[in-house]
CSV table of C-alpha atoms in Angstrom, one decimal:
chain,number,residue,atom,x,y,z
A,1,MET,CA,-10.6,30.5,12.0
A,2,GLU,CA,-10.3,34.4,12.5
A,3,GLU,CA,-11.1,34.6,16.1
A,4,ILE,CA,-8.8,32.2,17.5
A,5,GLN,CA,-5.7,34.0,15.9
A,6,GLN,CA,-6.5,37.0,18.1
A,7,THR,CA,-6.8,35.2,21.9
A,8,ILE,CA,-6.0,32.2,22.9
A,9,GLU,CA,-7.2,31.9,26.5
A,10,MET,CA,-4.6,29.8,28.9
A,11,ASP,CA,-7.0,27.5,30.2
A,12,ARG,CA,-7.8,26.4,26.8
A,13,LEU,CA,-4.1,25.0,26.3
A,14,ASN,CA,-5.2,21.7,27.7
A,15,HIS,CA,-2.9,19.0,25.4
A,16,GLY,CA,-4.6,16.4,27.9
A,17,ARG,CA,-8.0,16.6,25.6
A,18,PHE,CA,-6.5,15.0,23.0
A,19,GLU,CA,-3.8,12.7,25.1
A,20,SER,CA,-6.4,9.7,24.4
A,21,TRP,CA,-4.9,9.9,20.8
A,22,PRO,CA,-2.2,7.9,19.8
A,23,PHE,CA,-0.8,10.5,17.8
A,24,SER,CA,2.4,12.9,18.5
A,25,GLN,CA,1.4,16.5,17.4
A,26,ASP,CA,3.1,17.6,20.2
A,27,PHE,CA,6.5,16.3,18.8
A,28,CYS,CA,6.1,18.8,15.9
A,29,VAL,CA,9.0,20.4,15.3
A,30,THR,CA,6.8,23.4,13.1
A,31,CYS,CA,9.8,23.0,10.0
A,32,GLY,CA,6.5,23.3,7.6
A,33,LEU,CA,7.7,20.5,5.2
A,34,CYS,CA,4.1,19.3,5.5
A,35,SER,CA,2.5,22.9,4.6
A,36,SER,CA,4.9,22.5,1.3
A,37,SER,CA,3.8,19.5,0.5
A,38,CYS,CA,0.3,19.4,0.8
A,39,PRO,CA,-2.1,19.6,-2.2
A,40,ALA,CA,-4.8,21.7,-0.2
A,41,SER,CA,-2.3,24.3,1.8
A,42,GLY,CA,-3.9,28.0,1.2
A,43,ILE,CA,-7.4,26.7,0.4
A,44,ASP,CA,-9.5,28.6,2.9
A,45,GLY,CA,-6.5,29.5,4.4
A,46,PHE,CA,-5.6,25.5,5.5
A,47,ASP,CA,-2.2,24.5,6.4
A,48,PRO,CA,-1.4,21.4,8.0
A,49,ARG,CA,1.3,22.6,10.2
A,50,LYS,CA,-1.2,25.2,11.6
A,51,LEU,CA,-3.7,22.0,12.3
A,52,VAL,CA,-1.0,20.3,14.3
A,53,ARG,CA,-0.4,23.2,16.6
A,54,MET,CA,-4.0,23.4,17.1
A,55,VAL,CA,-4.5,20.0,18.4
A,56,SER,CA,-1.2,20.3,20.3
A,57,LEU,CA,-2.6,23.4,21.9
A,58,GLY,CA,-5.7,21.7,22.9
A,59,LEU,CA,-7.8,24.2,20.4
A,60,GLU,CA,-10.5,21.2,20.1
A,61,ASP,CA,-13.8,23.0,19.6
A,62,GLU,CA,-12.0,24.9,16.9
A,63,VAL,CA,-10.5,22.5,15.2
A,64,ILE,CA,-13.5,20.1,15.2
A,65,GLU,CA,-15.4,23.3,13.7
A,66,ALA,CA,-13.2,24.3,10.5
A,67,ARG,CA,-13.6,23.1,7.3
A,68,TRP,CA,-10.1,22.2,7.5
A,69,PRO,CA,-10.3,18.4,8.4
A,70,TRP,CA,-12.8,17.9,5.9
A,71,ILE,CA,-10.9,19.8,2.8
A,72,CYS,CA,-8.0,17.9,3.6
A,73,THR,CA,-7.7,14.5,1.1
A,74,MET,CA,-5.7,12.7,3.8
A,75,CYS,CA,-3.3,11.7,1.0
A,76,ALA,CA,-0.2,11.4,3.4
A,77,LYS,CA,2.0,13.4,1.4
A,78,CYS,CA,2.6,15.6,4.6
A,79,GLU,CA,3.1,12.5,6.8
A,80,HIS,CA,5.3,10.8,4.4
A,81,VAL,CA,7.8,14.2,4.7
A,82,CYS,CA,7.2,14.9,8.2
A,83,PRO,CA,10.8,14.3,10.0
A,84,MET,CA,8.9,13.5,13.4
A,85,GLU,CA,6.5,10.7,11.6
A,86,ILE,CA,3.8,12.7,12.8
A,87,ASN,CA,0.6,11.0,11.8
A,88,ILE,CA,-1.7,14.2,10.3
A,89,PRO,CA,-3.9,12.2,8.2
A,90,GLY,CA,-5.4,10.1,11.1
A,91,MET,CA,-5.4,13.2,13.1
A,92,VAL,CA,-7.3,14.5,10.7
A,93,ARG,CA,-9.6,11.7,10.5
A,94,SER,CA,-9.7,11.6,14.6
A,95,ILE,CA,-11.0,15.0,14.4
A,96,ARG,CA,-13.7,14.3,11.6
A,97,GLY,CA,-14.9,12.1,13.8
A,98,LEU,CA,-15.6,14.2,16.5
A,99,ARG,CA,-17.9,16.3,14.5
A,100,GLU,CA,-21.9,15.8,15.2
A,101,ARG,CA,-22.9,13.5,12.8
A,102,GLU,CA,-25.4,16.0,11.5
A,103,LYS,CA,-23.0,18.5,11.0
A,104,VAL,CA,-20.6,16.0,8.6
A,105,PRO,CA,-20.5,17.9,5.0
A,106,GLY,CA,-22.2,16.7,1.9
A,107,ILE,CA,-23.5,13.2,1.3
A,108,LEU,CA,-21.2,11.7,3.5
A,109,HIS,CA,-23.2,10.5,6.7
A,110,LYS,CA,-26.2,10.0,5.1
A,111,GLY,CA,-24.7,7.5,2.7
A,112,LEU,CA,-23.2,6.0,5.4
A,113,ASP,CA,-26.5,6.3,7.4
A,114,ALA,CA,-28.2,4.4,4.6
A,115,ALA,CA,-25.4,1.9,4.2
A,116,LEU,CA,-25.9,1.0,8.1
A,117,LYS,CA,-29.2,0.6,7.5
A,118,THR,CA,-29.9,-1.0,4.1
A,119,GLY,CA,-26.7,-2.7,3.4
A,120,ASN,CA,-25.6,-0.2,0.6
A,121,ASN,CA,-25.2,3.8,0.4
A,122,LEU,CA,-28.1,3.8,-2.2
A,123,SER,CA,-30.7,2.2,-0.1
A,124,LEU,CA,-31.1,0.1,-3.5
A,125,PRO,CA,-33.8,-2.8,-3.0
A,126,LYS,CA,-32.1,-6.3,-3.5
A,127,GLU,CA,-34.5,-7.0,-6.5
A,128,ASP,CA,-33.5,-3.8,-8.2
A,129,PHE,CA,-29.9,-5.3,-7.5
A,130,ILE,CA,-30.2,-8.6,-8.7
A,131,PHE,CA,-31.9,-6.9,-12.0
A,132,ILE,CA,-28.9,-4.9,-12.9
A,133,LEU,CA,-26.5,-7.5,-12.6
A,134,GLU,CA,-28.3,-9.9,-14.9
A,135,ASP,CA,-28.9,-7.2,-16.9
A,136,VAL,CA,-25.4,-6.1,-17.6
A,137,GLY,CA,-24.7,-10.4,-17.4
A,138,GLU,CA,-26.6,-10.6,-20.4
A,139,GLU,CA,-25.3,-8.0,-22.2
A,140,ILE,CA,-21.5,-9.5,-22.0
A,141,ALA,CA,-22.9,-13.2,-22.8
A,142,ASP,CA,-24.1,-11.1,-26.3
A,143,GLU,CA,-20.2,-10.0,-26.9
A,144,PRO,CA,-18.0,-12.7,-29.0
A,145,GLY,CA,-15.8,-14.1,-26.8
A,146,PHE,CA,-18.0,-14.1,-23.9
A,147,GLU,CA,-20.5,-16.7,-24.9
A,148,GLY,CA,-22.7,-18.2,-21.9
A,149,PHE,CA,-21.8,-15.3,-19.3
A,150,LYS,CA,-23.4,-15.6,-16.0
A,151,VAL,CA,-23.1,-13.6,-12.9
A,152,PRO,CA,-23.0,-16.1,-9.9
A,153,ILE,CA,-25.1,-14.6,-6.8
A,154,ASP,CA,-24.7,-16.1,-3.6
A,155,LYS,CA,-22.8,-19.0,-4.6
A,156,GLU,CA,-22.0,-21.2,-1.7
A,157,GLY,CA,-18.2,-22.6,-1.8
A,158,ALA,CA,-16.9,-20.1,-4.3
A,159,ASN,CA,-13.2,-19.2,-4.6
A,160,ILE,CA,-14.0,-15.4,-4.5
A,161,LEU,CA,-16.2,-13.3,-2.9
A,162,THR,CA,-16.2,-9.7,-4.5
A,163,THR,CA,-17.9,-6.8,-3.3
A,164,ILE,CA,-19.3,-4.0,-5.4
A,165,HIS,CA,-19.3,-0.1,-5.5
A,166,ASN,CA,-22.6,1.7,-5.4
A,167,LYS,CA,-21.8,3.9,-8.4
A,168,LEU,CA,-21.1,0.6,-10.2
A,169,VAL,CA,-25.1,-0.4,-10.1
A,170,ASN,CA,-25.8,3.4,-10.3
A,171,THR,CA,-24.7,5.4,-13.0
A,172,HIS,CA,-21.6,3.7,-14.0
A,173,THR,CA,-23.1,0.0,-14.9
A,174,ASP,CA,-20.3,-0.4,-17.7
A,175,ASP,CA,-17.7,-0.2,-15.5
A,176,LEU,CA,-19.3,-3.9,-14.2
A,177,LYS,CA,-18.2,-5.5,-16.9
A,178,HIS,CA,-13.9,-5.5,-16.7
A,179,TRP,CA,-13.5,-7.8,-13.8
A,180,TRP,CA,-16.1,-10.1,-14.8
A,181,LYS,CA,-14.4,-10.6,-18.2
A,182,ILE,CA,-11.5,-11.2,-16.6
A,183,PHE,CA,-13.0,-13.9,-14.3
A,184,TYR,CA,-14.8,-15.1,-17.4
A,185,ALA,CA,-11.4,-15.5,-19.3
A,186,ALA,CA,-9.3,-17.1,-16.2
A,187,LYS,CA,-12.1,-19.6,-15.5
A,188,GLU,CA,-12.4,-18.4,-11.6
A,189,ASP,CA,-15.1,-19.2,-9.5
A,190,TRP,CA,-16.5,-16.6,-8.2
A,191,THR,CA,-19.7,-14.7,-6.8
A,192,VAL,CA,-21.5,-11.6,-5.8
A,193,PRO,CA,-23.4,-11.8,-2.4
A,194,SER,CA,-26.9,-10.5,-2.9
A,195,ASP,CA,-27.1,-8.8,0.6
A,196,ASN,CA,-24.7,-6.5,2.1
A,197,TRP,CA,-22.7,-6.1,-1.0
A,198,GLU,CA,-21.6,-2.6,-0.5
A,199,GLY,CA,-18.3,-2.1,-1.0
A,200,THR,CA,-17.3,1.4,0.0
A,201,ASN,CA,-17.2,2.4,3.5
A,202,TRP,CA,-17.5,5.9,4.4
A,203,GLY,CA,-16.6,5.5,8.2
A,204,LEU,CA,-13.1,6.0,6.4
A,205,PHE,CA,-13.7,9.4,5.6
A,206,THR,CA,-15.9,10.4,8.5
A,207,GLY,CA,-13.7,8.8,11.0
A,208,ASP,CA,-16.7,6.6,12.6
A,209,ASP,CA,-14.4,3.6,13.3
A,210,ALA,CA,-17.9,1.7,14.8
A,211,ALA,CA,-19.9,2.4,11.4
A,212,MET,CA,-16.6,0.7,9.7
A,213,LYS,CA,-16.5,-2.3,11.8
A,214,THR,CA,-19.9,-3.0,11.4
A,215,MET,CA,-19.3,-2.7,7.1
A,216,THR,CA,-16.3,-4.8,7.1
A,217,GLY,CA,-18.5,-7.3,9.9
A,218,ARG,CA,-21.1,-7.7,7.1
A,219,ILE,CA,-18.3,-8.9,4.4
A,220,VAL,CA,-17.0,-11.2,6.8
A,221,ASP,CA,-20.1,-12.8,7.9
A,222,ASN,CA,-21.1,-13.1,4.1
A,223,MET,CA,-17.8,-15.2,3.9
A,224,GLU,CA,-18.5,-17.4,6.4
A,225,LYS,CA,-22.2,-17.6,5.4
A,226,LEU,CA,-21.1,-18.7,1.8
A,227,LYS,CA,-18.2,-20.6,3.0
A,228,ILE,CA,-15.6,-18.5,1.2
A,229,ARG,CA,-12.0,-17.9,1.8
A,230,ASN,CA,-11.0,-15.4,-0.9
A,231,LEU,CA,-12.0,-11.8,-1.0
A,232,LEU,CA,-11.5,-9.0,-3.9
A,233,TRP,CA,-12.1,-6.0,-2.2
A,234,PRO,CA,-11.2,-3.2,-4.7
A,235,GLU,CA,-13.1,-0.1,-3.4
B,1,MET,CA,-6.2,-7.1,-6.3
B,2,PHE,CA,-3.0,-6.6,-7.8
B,3,GLU,CA,-2.3,-10.0,-6.9
B,4,LEU,CA,-4.9,-11.8,-8.6
B,5,LEU,CA,-3.8,-10.3,-11.6
B,6,ILE,CA,-0.1,-10.9,-11.8
B,7,GLN,CA,-1.6,-14.8,-10.8
B,8,TYR,CA,-4.0,-14.7,-13.7
B,9,ILE,CA,-0.8,-13.6,-16.2
B,10,ARG,CA,1.5,-15.6,-14.1
B,11,GLU,CA,-0.3,-18.8,-14.5
B,12,GLY,CA,-1.3,-17.9,-18.3
B,13,ARG,CA,-5.1,-18.0,-17.1
B,14,ILE,CA,-5.4,-14.8,-19.2
B,15,LYS,CA,-3.4,-14.0,-22.2
B,16,LEU,CA,-3.0,-10.3,-23.2
B,17,ASP,CA,-2.7,-8.5,-26.5
B,18,LYS,CA,0.4,-5.9,-26.1
B,19,SER,CA,-0.8,-4.2,-29.2
B,20,LYS,CA,-3.8,-3.1,-28.4
B,21,PHE,CA,-2.9,0.6,-27.1
B,22,ASP,CA,0.4,0.9,-29.9
B,23,ASN,CA,-0.4,4.2,-30.4
B,24,VAL,CA,-1.8,5.7,-27.1
B,25,LEU,CA,0.8,7.0,-24.6
B,26,ALA,CA,-0.8,5.7,-21.4
B,27,THR,CA,0.7,7.2,-17.7
B,28,TYR,CA,0.1,5.8,-14.4
B,29,HIS,CA,-1.3,7.3,-11.0
B,30,ASP,CA,-0.5,6.1,-7.6
B,31,PRO,CA,-3.1,6.4,-5.2
B,32,CYS,CA,-2.5,7.0,-1.8
B,33,ASN,CA,-4.0,4.0,0.0
B,34,TYR,CA,-2.5,1.7,-2.1
B,35,ALA,CA,1.1,3.8,-1.7
B,36,ARG,CA,1.8,5.3,0.5
B,37,LYS,CA,-0.4,4.4,3.2
B,38,ALA,CA,-0.5,0.8,2.4
B,39,GLU,CA,3.3,0.9,3.1
B,40,LYS,CA,2.8,3.0,6.3
B,41,LEU,CA,0.1,0.7,7.7
B,42,PHE,CA,0.9,-2.3,6.5
B,43,GLY,CA,4.6,-2.6,6.0
B,44,HIS,CA,4.0,-2.7,1.6
B,45,GLY,CA,3.2,-0.2,-0.8
B,46,TYR,CA,1.8,-1.5,-4.1
B,47,PHE,CA,4.5,0.7,-6.0
B,48,ASP,CA,6.0,-1.9,-8.7
B,49,GLU,CA,3.1,-4.5,-9.1
B,50,PRO,CA,0.8,-2.1,-11.2
B,51,ARG,CA,3.7,-1.1,-13.3
B,52,TRP,CA,4.8,-4.6,-13.9
B,53,ILE,CA,0.7,-5.5,-14.8
B,54,LEU,CA,1.0,-2.1,-17.4
B,55,ASP,CA,4.4,-3.6,-18.7
B,56,GLN,CA,2.0,-6.8,-19.6
B,57,CYS,CA,-0.7,-4.9,-21.5
B,58,MET,CA,1.2,-2.2,-23.4
B,59,GLU,CA,5.0,-1.1,-24.4
B,60,ASN,CA,4.2,2.6,-24.5
B,61,TRP,CA,3.9,4.1,-21.1
B,62,VAL,CA,5.4,6.4,-19.1
B,63,ASP,CA,6.1,7.1,-15.6
B,64,LEU,CA,4.5,10.8,-14.1
B,65,TYR,CA,6.9,13.0,-12.0
B,66,PRO,CA,7.4,12.9,-9.6
B,67,ALA,CA,6.0,9.1,-8.8
B,68,LYS,CA,5.4,6.0,-6.5
B,69,ARG,CA,6.0,7.6,-2.7
B,70,GLU,CA,6.3,11.2,-4.0
B,71,GLN,CA,3.1,10.8,-6.4
B,72,PHE,CA,0.9,14.0,-6.4
B,73,CYS,CA,-2.7,13.5,-4.8
B,74,CYS,CA,-5.3,13.4,-7.0
B,75,GLY,CA,-7.4,15.8,-5.1
B,76,GLY,CA,-10.3,13.4,-4.9
B,77,GLY,CA,-9.4,11.2,-1.6
B,78,GLY,CA,-10.8,11.0,1.9
B,79,GLY,CA,-14.1,11.4,0.7
B,80,THR,CA,-13.6,15.0,-1.3
B,81,MET,CA,-15.7,13.9,-3.6
B,82,THR,CA,-18.7,13.6,-1.6
B,83,THR,CA,-18.3,16.9,0.9
B,84,GLY,CA,-19.3,19.0,-1.7
B,85,TYR,CA,-16.5,21.4,-1.3
B,86,ASN,CA,-16.5,21.3,-5.4
B,87,ALA,CA,-14.3,24.3,-5.8
B,88,GLU,CA,-11.5,23.2,-3.4
B,89,ARG,CA,-11.5,19.8,-4.6
B,90,ILE,CA,-11.0,21.1,-8.5
B,91,LEU,CA,-8.4,23.3,-7.5
B,92,TYR,CA,-6.1,20.7,-6.1
B,93,GLY,CA,-6.4,18.5,-9.0
B,94,LYS,CA,-4.7,21.5,-11.1
B,95,LYS,CA,-1.3,20.3,-10.0
B,96,LYS,CA,-2.1,16.5,-11.0
B,97,MET,CA,-3.7,17.5,-14.1
B,98,ASP,CA,0.1,19.9,-14.9
B,99,GLN,CA,1.7,16.9,-14.1
B,100,ILE,CA,-0.2,14.7,-16.7
B,101,LYS,CA,0.0,17.0,-19.2
B,102,ALA,CA,3.8,17.4,-18.4
B,103,ALA,CA,4.1,13.7,-19.2
B,104,GLY,CA,2.2,14.2,-22.9
B,105,ALA,CA,0.3,11.2,-21.5
B,106,LYS,CA,-3.2,10.4,-23.3
B,107,MET,CA,-4.3,7.9,-21.0
B,108,LEU,CA,-4.2,7.8,-17.1
B,109,VAL,CA,-4.4,4.3,-15.3
B,110,VAL,CA,-5.2,4.2,-12.0
B,111,PRO,CA,-6.7,1.3,-9.6
B,112,CYS,CA,-9.4,3.2,-7.5
B,113,HIS,CA,-12.6,4.5,-7.7
B,114,SER,CA,-11.7,7.9,-6.0
B,115,CYS,CA,-8.7,9.0,-8.2
B,116,HIS,CA,-10.7,7.4,-11.2
B,117,GLY,CA,-13.5,9.6,-10.5
B,118,GLN,CA,-11.9,13.0,-9.4
B,119,ILE,CA,-9.8,12.7,-12.7
B,120,ASN,CA,-12.4,12.2,-14.8
B,121,ASN,CA,-14.5,15.1,-13.6
B,122,ILE,CA,-12.0,17.5,-13.3
B,123,LYS,CA,-10.2,16.9,-16.9
B,124,LYS,CA,-12.9,19.6,-18.3
B,125,GLU,CA,-12.2,21.9,-16.0
B,126,TYR,CA,-8.4,22.0,-17.3
B,127,GLU,CA,-9.1,21.5,-21.1
B,128,MET,CA,-8.1,18.0,-21.1
B,129,GLU,CA,-11.6,16.3,-21.9
B,130,ASP,CA,-9.3,13.7,-24.4
B,131,LEU,CA,-7.6,12.3,-21.8
B,132,GLU,CA,-9.1,8.6,-21.3
B,133,VAL,CA,-9.0,7.6,-17.5
B,134,LYS,CA,-8.7,3.9,-17.4
B,135,TYR,CA,-9.2,1.5,-14.3
B,136,LEU,CA,-6.1,-0.7,-14.4
B,137,TRP,CA,-8.3,-4.1,-14.2
B,138,GLU,CA,-10.3,-2.4,-17.3
B,139,LEU,CA,-6.8,-1.9,-19.2
B,140,VAL,CA,-6.7,-5.6,-18.5
B,141,ALA,CA,-10.0,-6.3,-19.4
B,142,ASP,CA,-9.1,-4.3,-22.6
B,143,CYS,CA,-6.2,-6.3,-23.9
B,144,LEU,CA,-7.8,-9.9,-23.1
B,145,LYS,CA,-7.4,-12.0,-26.0
B,146,VAL,CA,-10.6,-14.3,-26.0
């Protein structure tokens, strides 16, 4: 970030580079409320007010290369306090989307890529997924008060379709039980799809609208295929 | 999610034991996506619904300060659990943990996987290993009368 503080070339002061965005960064009054409200302010020099100015000044390459948009949690406190109602989290997400996919930090793009190819972030095969669900279902059935509990998989015409967060069929299988116990007690008619059950949608974090649409479309396809009108998508 | 739980409780489809956590002071964290961002995007933030559900599960809970629209971020949003920038993520959880300490709460109820993961992950960094972090639907399941 240091070089750009030294020189800004005039030919780069091109607002037009960002004009395809529906955002209002040019209205920024540089009051600094965003910086004061931000939980990440000061970390690695991060300052949302500066980021907004950089976008306003057309410093596209710099903001795309910067770590700043990735250490922001997009919590929207800045937007909440902004007197000009600038959509700063939306701006951050759009900047993330402009980075080359191979340069997306951590496992974000890799997980999303796996989900697009296999239906879930873990590339968990269908038979393993079903085995885990049934295994956890049997544990519930062993508890007093939940006799005869079974996990309804791919049940056509159920009232509710639920998605699953991948960590619940990975390291946190006990956390599958809470909703299932509530369904049992409420005598709900519910089901889990055996394909495309992934409830997370990491395109939200990587700024990848096309991937988000694909992931969401698969959930809608499941609802249509199984003739289900209600969706519980707590991820 | 909130509406479904409220429907089950209102219609009497599930019955809850309110005394289960009598000896635990709980508090509630508003996740950005259900609160501030939902209000901005969809015109409705889920501030009152989770608090009503908490009221059905326990007598003894307090709000954090600040709360609702002014709530502090957990530090785990925006995919920061998965970017690998962990030192940064732990650092911005400090404000959250100080806020929970100030409330004197021994249990934090959250309706979000990211917040849940973040708080559980950083509590050892702030000497708060005893803090119990619970999904809102986990609290409801724990209080079920079966």
